[in-house]
C-alpha atoms as a PDB file:
ATOM      1  CA  MET A   1       5.868  87.290 109.575  1.00  0.00           C
ATOM      2  CA  THR A   2       6.374  83.604 110.172  1.00  0.00           C
ATOM      3  CA  ALA A   3       4.448  81.508 112.632  1.00  0.00           C
ATOM      4  CA  PRO A   4       6.164  79.631 115.439  1.00  0.00           C
ATOM      5  CA  ASP A   5       5.317  76.359 113.734  1.00  0.00           C
ATOM      6  CA  ASP A   6       7.163  77.532 110.584  1.00  0.00           C
ATOM      7  CA  GLU A   7      10.272  78.158 112.631  1.00  0.00           C
ATOM      8  CA  ASP A   8      10.115  74.738 114.195  1.00  0.00           C
ATOM      9  CA  ASP A   9       9.668  73.307 110.668  1.00  0.00           C
ATOM     10  CA  ASP A  10      12.694  75.236 109.386  1.00  0.00           C
ATOM     11  CA  ALA A  11      14.831  73.931 112.265  1.00  0.00           C
ATOM     12  CA  ALA A  12      13.597  70.386 111.635  1.00  0.00           C
ATOM     13  CA  LEU A  13      14.321  70.657 107.946  1.00  0.00           C
ATOM     14  CA  PHE A  14      17.846  72.067 108.630  1.00  0.00           C
ATOM     15  CA  ARG A  15      18.572  69.087 111.140  1.00  0.00           C
ATOM     16  CA  ASP A  16      17.369  66.616 108.590  1.00  0.00           C
ATOM     17  CA  ALA A  17      19.526  68.261 105.862  1.00  0.00           C
ATOM     18  CA  VAL A  18      22.702  68.274 107.980  1.00  0.00           C
ATOM     19  CA  GLY A  19      22.282  64.831 109.420  1.00  0.00           C
ATOM     20  CA  PRO A  20      23.722  63.466 112.680  1.00  0.00           C
ATOM     21  CA  VAL A  21      26.116  65.782 114.432  1.00  0.00           C
ATOM     22  CA  ARG A  22      28.906  64.949 116.780  1.00  0.00           C
ATOM     23  CA  ARG A  23      30.504  67.353 119.169  1.00  0.00           C
ATOM     24  CA  LEU A  24      34.145  68.262 118.559  1.00  0.00           C
ATOM     25  CA  PRO A  25      36.607  67.637 121.399  1.00  0.00           C
ATOM     26  CA  GLU A  26      37.322  70.657 123.492  1.00  0.00           C
ATOM     27  CA  ARG A  27      40.738  72.155 122.830  1.00  0.00           C
ATOM     28  CA  VAL A  28      42.782  73.703 125.615  1.00  0.00           C
ATOM     29  CA  ALA A  29      43.118  77.396 125.108  1.00  0.00           C
ATOM     30  CA  PRO A  30      46.664  78.394 124.073  1.00  0.00           C
ATOM     31  CA  PRO A  31      48.624  79.801 127.022  1.00  0.00           C
ATOM     32  CA  MET A  32      48.624  83.538 127.496  1.00  0.00           C
ATOM     33  CA  PRO A  33      51.735  85.426 126.470  1.00  0.00           C
ATOM     34  CA  ALA A  34      53.973  86.281 129.354  1.00  0.00           C
ATOM     35  CA  ARG A  35      53.285  89.610 130.950  1.00  0.00           C
ATOM     36  CA  PRO A  36      56.035  92.184 130.381  1.00  0.00           C
ATOM     37  CA  ARG A  37      58.385  92.830 133.300  1.00  0.00           C
ATOM     38  CA  PRO A  38      57.396  95.805 135.312  1.00  0.00           C
ATOM     39  CA  ARG A  39      59.350  99.037 134.497  1.00  0.00           C
ATOM     40  CA  ALA A  40      60.333 101.676 136.864  1.00  0.00           C
ATOM     41  CA  ARG A  41      58.570 104.398 134.867  1.00  0.00           C
ATOM     42  CA  MET A  42      59.149 107.138 137.471  1.00  0.00           C
ATOM     43  CA  ALA A  43      62.846 106.451 137.464  1.00  0.00           C
ATOM     44  CA  GLU A  44      62.879 106.526 133.641  1.00  0.00           C
ATOM     45  CA  ARG A  45      61.059 109.874 133.703  1.00  0.00           C
ATOM     46  CA  ASP A  46      63.463 111.231 136.317  1.00  0.00           C
ATOM     47  CA  GLU A  47      66.488 110.067 134.203  1.00  0.00           C
ATOM     48  CA  ALA A  48      64.988 111.695 131.059  1.00  0.00           C
ATOM     49  CA  ALA A  49      64.310 114.965 132.900  1.00  0.00           C
ATOM     50  CA  ALA A  50      67.816 115.022 134.298  1.00  0.00           C
ATOM     51  CA  ARG A  51      69.226 114.404 130.872  1.00  0.00           C
ATOM     52  CA  ASP A  52      67.131 117.227 129.446  1.00  0.00           C
ATOM     53  CA  GLU A  53      68.146 119.557 132.209  1.00  0.00           C
ATOM     54  CA  PHE A  54      71.811 118.456 131.860  1.00  0.00           C
ATOM     55  CA  ARG A  55      71.758 119.350 128.127  1.00  0.00           C
ATOM     56  CA  LEU A  56      70.205 122.804 128.801  1.00  0.00           C
ATOM     57  CA  ALA A  57      72.890 123.386 131.542  1.00  0.00           C
ATOM     58  CA  LEU A  58      75.741 122.550 129.149  1.00  0.00           C
ATOM     59  CA  ASP A  59      75.502 126.061 127.708  1.00  0.00           C
ATOM     60  CA  GLU A  60      76.017 127.711 131.116  1.00  0.00           C
ATOM     61  CA  GLN A  61      79.398 128.303 132.757  1.00  0.00           C
ATOM     62  CA  LEU A  62      81.492 125.799 130.862  1.00  0.00           C
ATOM     63  CA  ALA A  63      84.783 124.701 132.333  1.00  0.00           C
ATOM     64  CA  GLU A  64      87.906 125.351 130.281  1.00  0.00           C
ATOM     65  CA  ALA A  65      90.716 122.698 129.685  1.00  0.00           C
ATOM     66  CA  GLY A  66      92.823 123.868 132.653  1.00  0.00           C
ATOM     67  CA  ASP A  67      90.000 124.597 135.091  1.00  0.00           C
ATOM     68  CA  VAL A  68      89.747 122.657 138.313  1.00  0.00           C
ATOM     69  CA  LEU A  69      86.505 120.689 138.827  1.00  0.00           C
ATOM     70  CA  ALA A  70      85.302 120.949 142.414  1.00  0.00           C
ATOM     71  CA  TRP A  71      81.977 120.260 144.147  1.00  0.00           C
ATOM     72  CA  ARG A  72      80.765 118.750 147.420  1.00  0.00           C
ATOM     73  CA  GLN A  73      77.550 118.233 149.318  1.00  0.00           C
ATOM     74  CA  ASP A  74      77.116 120.267 152.531  1.00  0.00           C
ATOM     75  CA  THR A  75      77.244 117.041 154.551  1.00  0.00           C
ATOM     76  CA  VAL A  76      80.845 116.281 153.615  1.00  0.00           C
ATOM     77  CA  PRO A  77      83.188 117.450 156.486  1.00  0.00           C
ATOM     78  CA  ASP A  78      85.965 119.848 155.610  1.00  0.00           C
ATOM     79  CA  PRO A  79      88.736 117.444 156.664  1.00  0.00           C
ATOM     80  CA  VAL A  80      87.438 114.714 154.346  1.00  0.00           C
ATOM     81  CA  TYR A  81      87.062 117.133 151.429  1.00  0.00           C
ATOM     82  CA  ARG A  82      90.606 118.364 152.070  1.00  0.00           C
ATOM     83  CA  ARG A  83      91.921 114.814 151.984  1.00  0.00           C
ATOM     84  CA  LEU A  84      90.098 114.301 148.641  1.00  0.00           C
ATOM     85  CA  ARG A  85      91.558 117.517 147.203  1.00  0.00           C
ATOM     86  CA  ARG A  86      95.080 116.536 148.072  1.00  0.00           C
ATOM     87  CA  GLY A  87      94.698 112.993 146.745  1.00  0.00           C
ATOM     88  CA  GLU A  88      95.037 111.356 150.105  1.00  0.00           C
ATOM     89  CA  ILE A  89      91.930 109.162 149.513  1.00  0.00           C
ATOM     90  CA  SER A  90      92.890 106.474 146.989  1.00  0.00           C
ATOM     91  CA  ALA A  91      90.625 105.591 144.116  1.00  0.00           C
ATOM     92  CA  GLN A  92      89.433 102.023 144.176  1.00  0.00           C
ATOM     93  CA  GLU A  93      88.475 101.959 140.552  1.00  0.00           C
ATOM     94  CA  GLU A  94      89.036 104.010 137.382  1.00  0.00           C
ATOM     95  CA  LEU A  95      87.126 104.901 134.209  1.00  0.00           C
ATOM     96  CA  ASP A  96      88.946 106.248 131.180  1.00  0.00           C
ATOM     97  CA  LEU A  97      86.636 108.224 128.828  1.00  0.00           C
ATOM     98  CA  HIS A  98      89.504 109.248 126.362  1.00  0.00           C
ATOM     99  CA  GLY A  99      88.209 108.852 122.751  1.00  0.00           C
ATOM    100  CA  ALA A 100      84.590 108.438 123.607  1.00  0.00           C
ATOM    101  CA  ASP A 101      81.900 110.627 122.156  1.00  0.00           C
ATOM    102  CA  ALA A 102      79.538 112.415 124.506  1.00  0.00           C
ATOM    103  CA  ARG A 103      76.634 109.942 124.201  1.00  0.00           C
ATOM    104  CA  THR A 104      78.946 106.980 124.715  1.00  0.00           C
ATOM    105  CA  ALA A 105      80.722 108.706 127.659  1.00  0.00           C
ATOM    106  CA  GLU A 106      77.355 109.496 129.255  1.00  0.00           C
ATOM    107  CA  ALA A 107      76.297 105.811 129.046  1.00  0.00           C
ATOM    108  CA  LEU A 108      79.769 104.577 130.294  1.00  0.00           C
ATOM    109  CA  LEU A 109      79.769 107.034 133.221  1.00  0.00           C
ATOM    110  CA  ARG A 110      76.231 106.084 134.322  1.00  0.00           C
ATOM    111  CA  ALA A 111      77.033 102.334 134.173  1.00  0.00           C
ATOM    112  CA  PHE A 112      80.376 102.918 135.976  1.00  0.00           C
ATOM    113  CA  LEU A 113      78.824 104.825 138.811  1.00  0.00           C
ATOM    114  CA  ALA A 114      76.060 102.276 139.205  1.00  0.00           C
ATOM    115  CA  ASP A 115      78.549  99.427 139.226  1.00  0.00           C
ATOM    116  CA  ALA A 116      80.756 101.276 141.769  1.00  0.00           C
ATOM    117  CA  LEU A 117      77.737 101.651 144.095  1.00  0.00           C
ATOM    118  CA  ARG A 118      76.695  98.013 143.670  1.00  0.00           C
ATOM    119  CA  HIS A 119      80.211  96.949 144.743  1.00  0.00           C
ATOM    120  CA  GLY A 120      80.357  99.357 147.616  1.00  0.00           C
ATOM    121  CA  LEU A 121      83.238 101.420 146.386  1.00  0.00           C
ATOM    122  CA  GLY A 122      84.005 104.625 148.230  1.00  0.00           C
ATOM    123  CA  CYS A 123      86.217 106.537 145.835  1.00  0.00           C
ATOM    124  CA  VAL A 124      86.700 106.382 142.075  1.00  0.00           C
ATOM    125  CA  ARG A 125      88.714 108.294 139.527  1.00  0.00           C
ATOM    126  CA  ILE A 126      87.308 109.295 136.106  1.00  0.00           C
ATOM    127  CA  ILE A 127      89.699 110.391 133.466  1.00  0.00           C
ATOM    128  CA  HIS A 128      87.971 112.760 131.032  1.00  0.00           C
ATOM    129  CA  GLY A 129      91.043 114.384 129.493  1.00  0.00           C
ATOM    130  CA  LYS A 130      91.540 118.069 128.953  1.00  0.00           C
ATOM    131  CA  GLY A 131      90.282 118.058 125.287  1.00  0.00           C
ATOM    132  CA  GLY A 132      92.315 119.307 122.447  1.00  0.00           C
ATOM    133  CA  ARG A 133      93.174 116.028 120.693  1.00  0.00           C
ATOM    134  CA  GLY A 134      90.471 116.479 118.057  1.00  0.00           C
ATOM    135  CA  HIS A 135      87.797 118.892 116.949  1.00  0.00           C
ATOM    136  CA  ALA A 136      85.072 116.676 118.549  1.00  0.00           C
ATOM    137  CA  ASP A 137      86.674 117.149 121.962  1.00  0.00           C
ATOM    138  CA  PHE A 138      85.501 120.700 122.153  1.00  0.00           C
ATOM    139  CA  SER A 139      82.042 122.153 121.974  1.00  0.00           C
ATOM    140  CA  SER A 140      81.160 124.999 119.606  1.00  0.00           C
ATOM    141  CA  SER A 141      82.052 127.428 122.329  1.00  0.00           C
ATOM    142  CA  GLY A 142      85.591 125.974 122.587  1.00  0.00           C
ATOM    143  CA  ALA A 143      85.051 124.224 125.988  1.00  0.00           C
ATOM    144  CA  PRO A 144      86.076 120.504 126.429  1.00  0.00           C
ATOM    145  CA  VAL A 145      83.002 118.399 125.956  1.00  0.00           C
ATOM    146  CA  LEU A 146      83.863 115.348 128.215  1.00  0.00           C
ATOM    147  CA  LYS A 147      85.073 117.439 131.106  1.00  0.00           C
ATOM    148  CA  ASN A 148      81.902 119.456 131.168  1.00  0.00           C
ATOM    149  CA  LEU A 149      79.815 116.302 130.704  1.00  0.00           C
ATOM    150  CA  VAL A 150      81.496 114.617 133.754  1.00  0.00           C
ATOM    151  CA  ASP A 151      81.139 117.759 135.790  1.00  0.00           C
ATOM    152  CA  ARG A 152      77.398 118.148 135.071  1.00  0.00           C
ATOM    153  CA  MET A 153      76.603 114.468 135.485  1.00  0.00           C
ATOM    154  CA  LEU A 154      78.465 114.082 138.873  1.00  0.00           C
ATOM    155  CA  ARG A 155      76.652 117.145 140.258  1.00  0.00           C
ATOM    156  CA  GLN A 156      73.273 115.542 139.487  1.00  0.00           C
ATOM    157  CA  ARG A 157      73.917 112.180 141.176  1.00  0.00           C
ATOM    158  CA  ALA A 158      72.629 111.624 144.689  1.00  0.00           C
ATOM    159  CA  SER A 159      75.297 108.987 145.204  1.00  0.00           C
ATOM    160  CA  VAL A 160      78.154 111.476 144.687  1.00  0.00           C
ATOM    161  CA  LEU A 161      79.239 113.229 147.915  1.00  0.00           C
ATOM    162  CA  ALA A 162      82.088 115.288 146.463  1.00  0.00           C
ATOM    163  CA  PHE A 163      84.501 115.407 143.674  1.00  0.00           C
ATOM    164  CA  HIS A 164      87.694 117.306 142.806  1.00  0.00           C
ATOM    165  CA  SER A 165      90.208 117.457 140.015  1.00  0.00           C
ATOM    166  CA  ALA A 166      92.949 114.966 140.676  1.00  0.00           C
ATOM    167  CA  PRO A 167      96.356 116.019 141.935  1.00  0.00           C
ATOM    168  CA  PRO A 168      98.951 116.471 139.138  1.00  0.00           C
ATOM    169  CA  ALA A 169     100.459 113.034 139.691  1.00  0.00           C
ATOM    170  CA  GLN A 170      97.021 111.431 139.275  1.00  0.00           C
ATOM    171  CA  GLY A 171      95.918 113.206 136.138  1.00  0.00           C
ATOM    172  CA  GLY A 172      95.576 116.878 137.211  1.00  0.00           C
ATOM    173  CA  THR A 173      92.759 118.744 135.551  1.00  0.00           C
ATOM    174  CA  GLY A 174      92.250 115.892 132.987  1.00  0.00           C
ATOM    175  CA  ALA A 175      90.833 113.629 135.753  1.00  0.00           C
ATOM    176  CA  VAL A 176      88.487 113.846 138.722  1.00  0.00           C
ATOM    177  CA  VAL A 177      88.506 111.944 141.942  1.00  0.00           C
ATOM    178  CA  VAL A 178      84.952 111.216 143.204  1.00  0.00           C
ATOM    179  CA  LEU A 179      83.806 110.415 146.752  1.00  0.00           C
ATOM    180  CA  LEU A 180      80.691 108.154 146.742  1.00  0.00           C
ATOM    181  CA  ALA A 181      78.135 107.765 149.402  1.00  0.00           C
ATOM    182  CA  PRO A 182      78.213 104.390 151.212  1.00  0.00           C
ATOM    183  CA  SER A 183      75.679 101.890 149.819  1.00  0.00           C
ATOM    184  CA  LYS A 184      72.582 101.351 152.037  1.00  0.00           C
ATOM    185  CA  ARG A 185      72.350  97.874 153.429  1.00  0.00           C
ATOM    186  CA  ARG A 186      68.885  96.261 152.828  1.00  0.00           C
END
């Protein structure tokens, strides 16, 4: 074990060997990287859960090419729904999904509905077609893919009050007219 005097001697020897020392100028620390933008994780989880539920529901009660799509929330009055069914409520915007695959159609429909809500639209038309133009238009069970995709997605949206297949002059069972909830003013 070394004595305290030996440690002082070692330190003195080191300082003599190194020589005079000057302090380096202080450098400013680099800026911290920007924090990531906050994400709506609960909304992302809800969307993922809805997508999974949607995919499971696709195997149940599939609509056929000529079937009428119809659905409404209990809060929609009968006279309003009748007007929607008859085509008396005009669509303010339209989305045509012809030729889109299911994944693309799903993304387009989500974006279209979000945009319609953002712009305060009350009624829109979605053209899904009846299927039958190609083998990809039908599922393995023979049901039209886009028609069933639109049906399931619209039923899951809180912003959709009601929908019904369009009258024959507006696309018939190859299109659906959708009544949207008024946007909430903030």
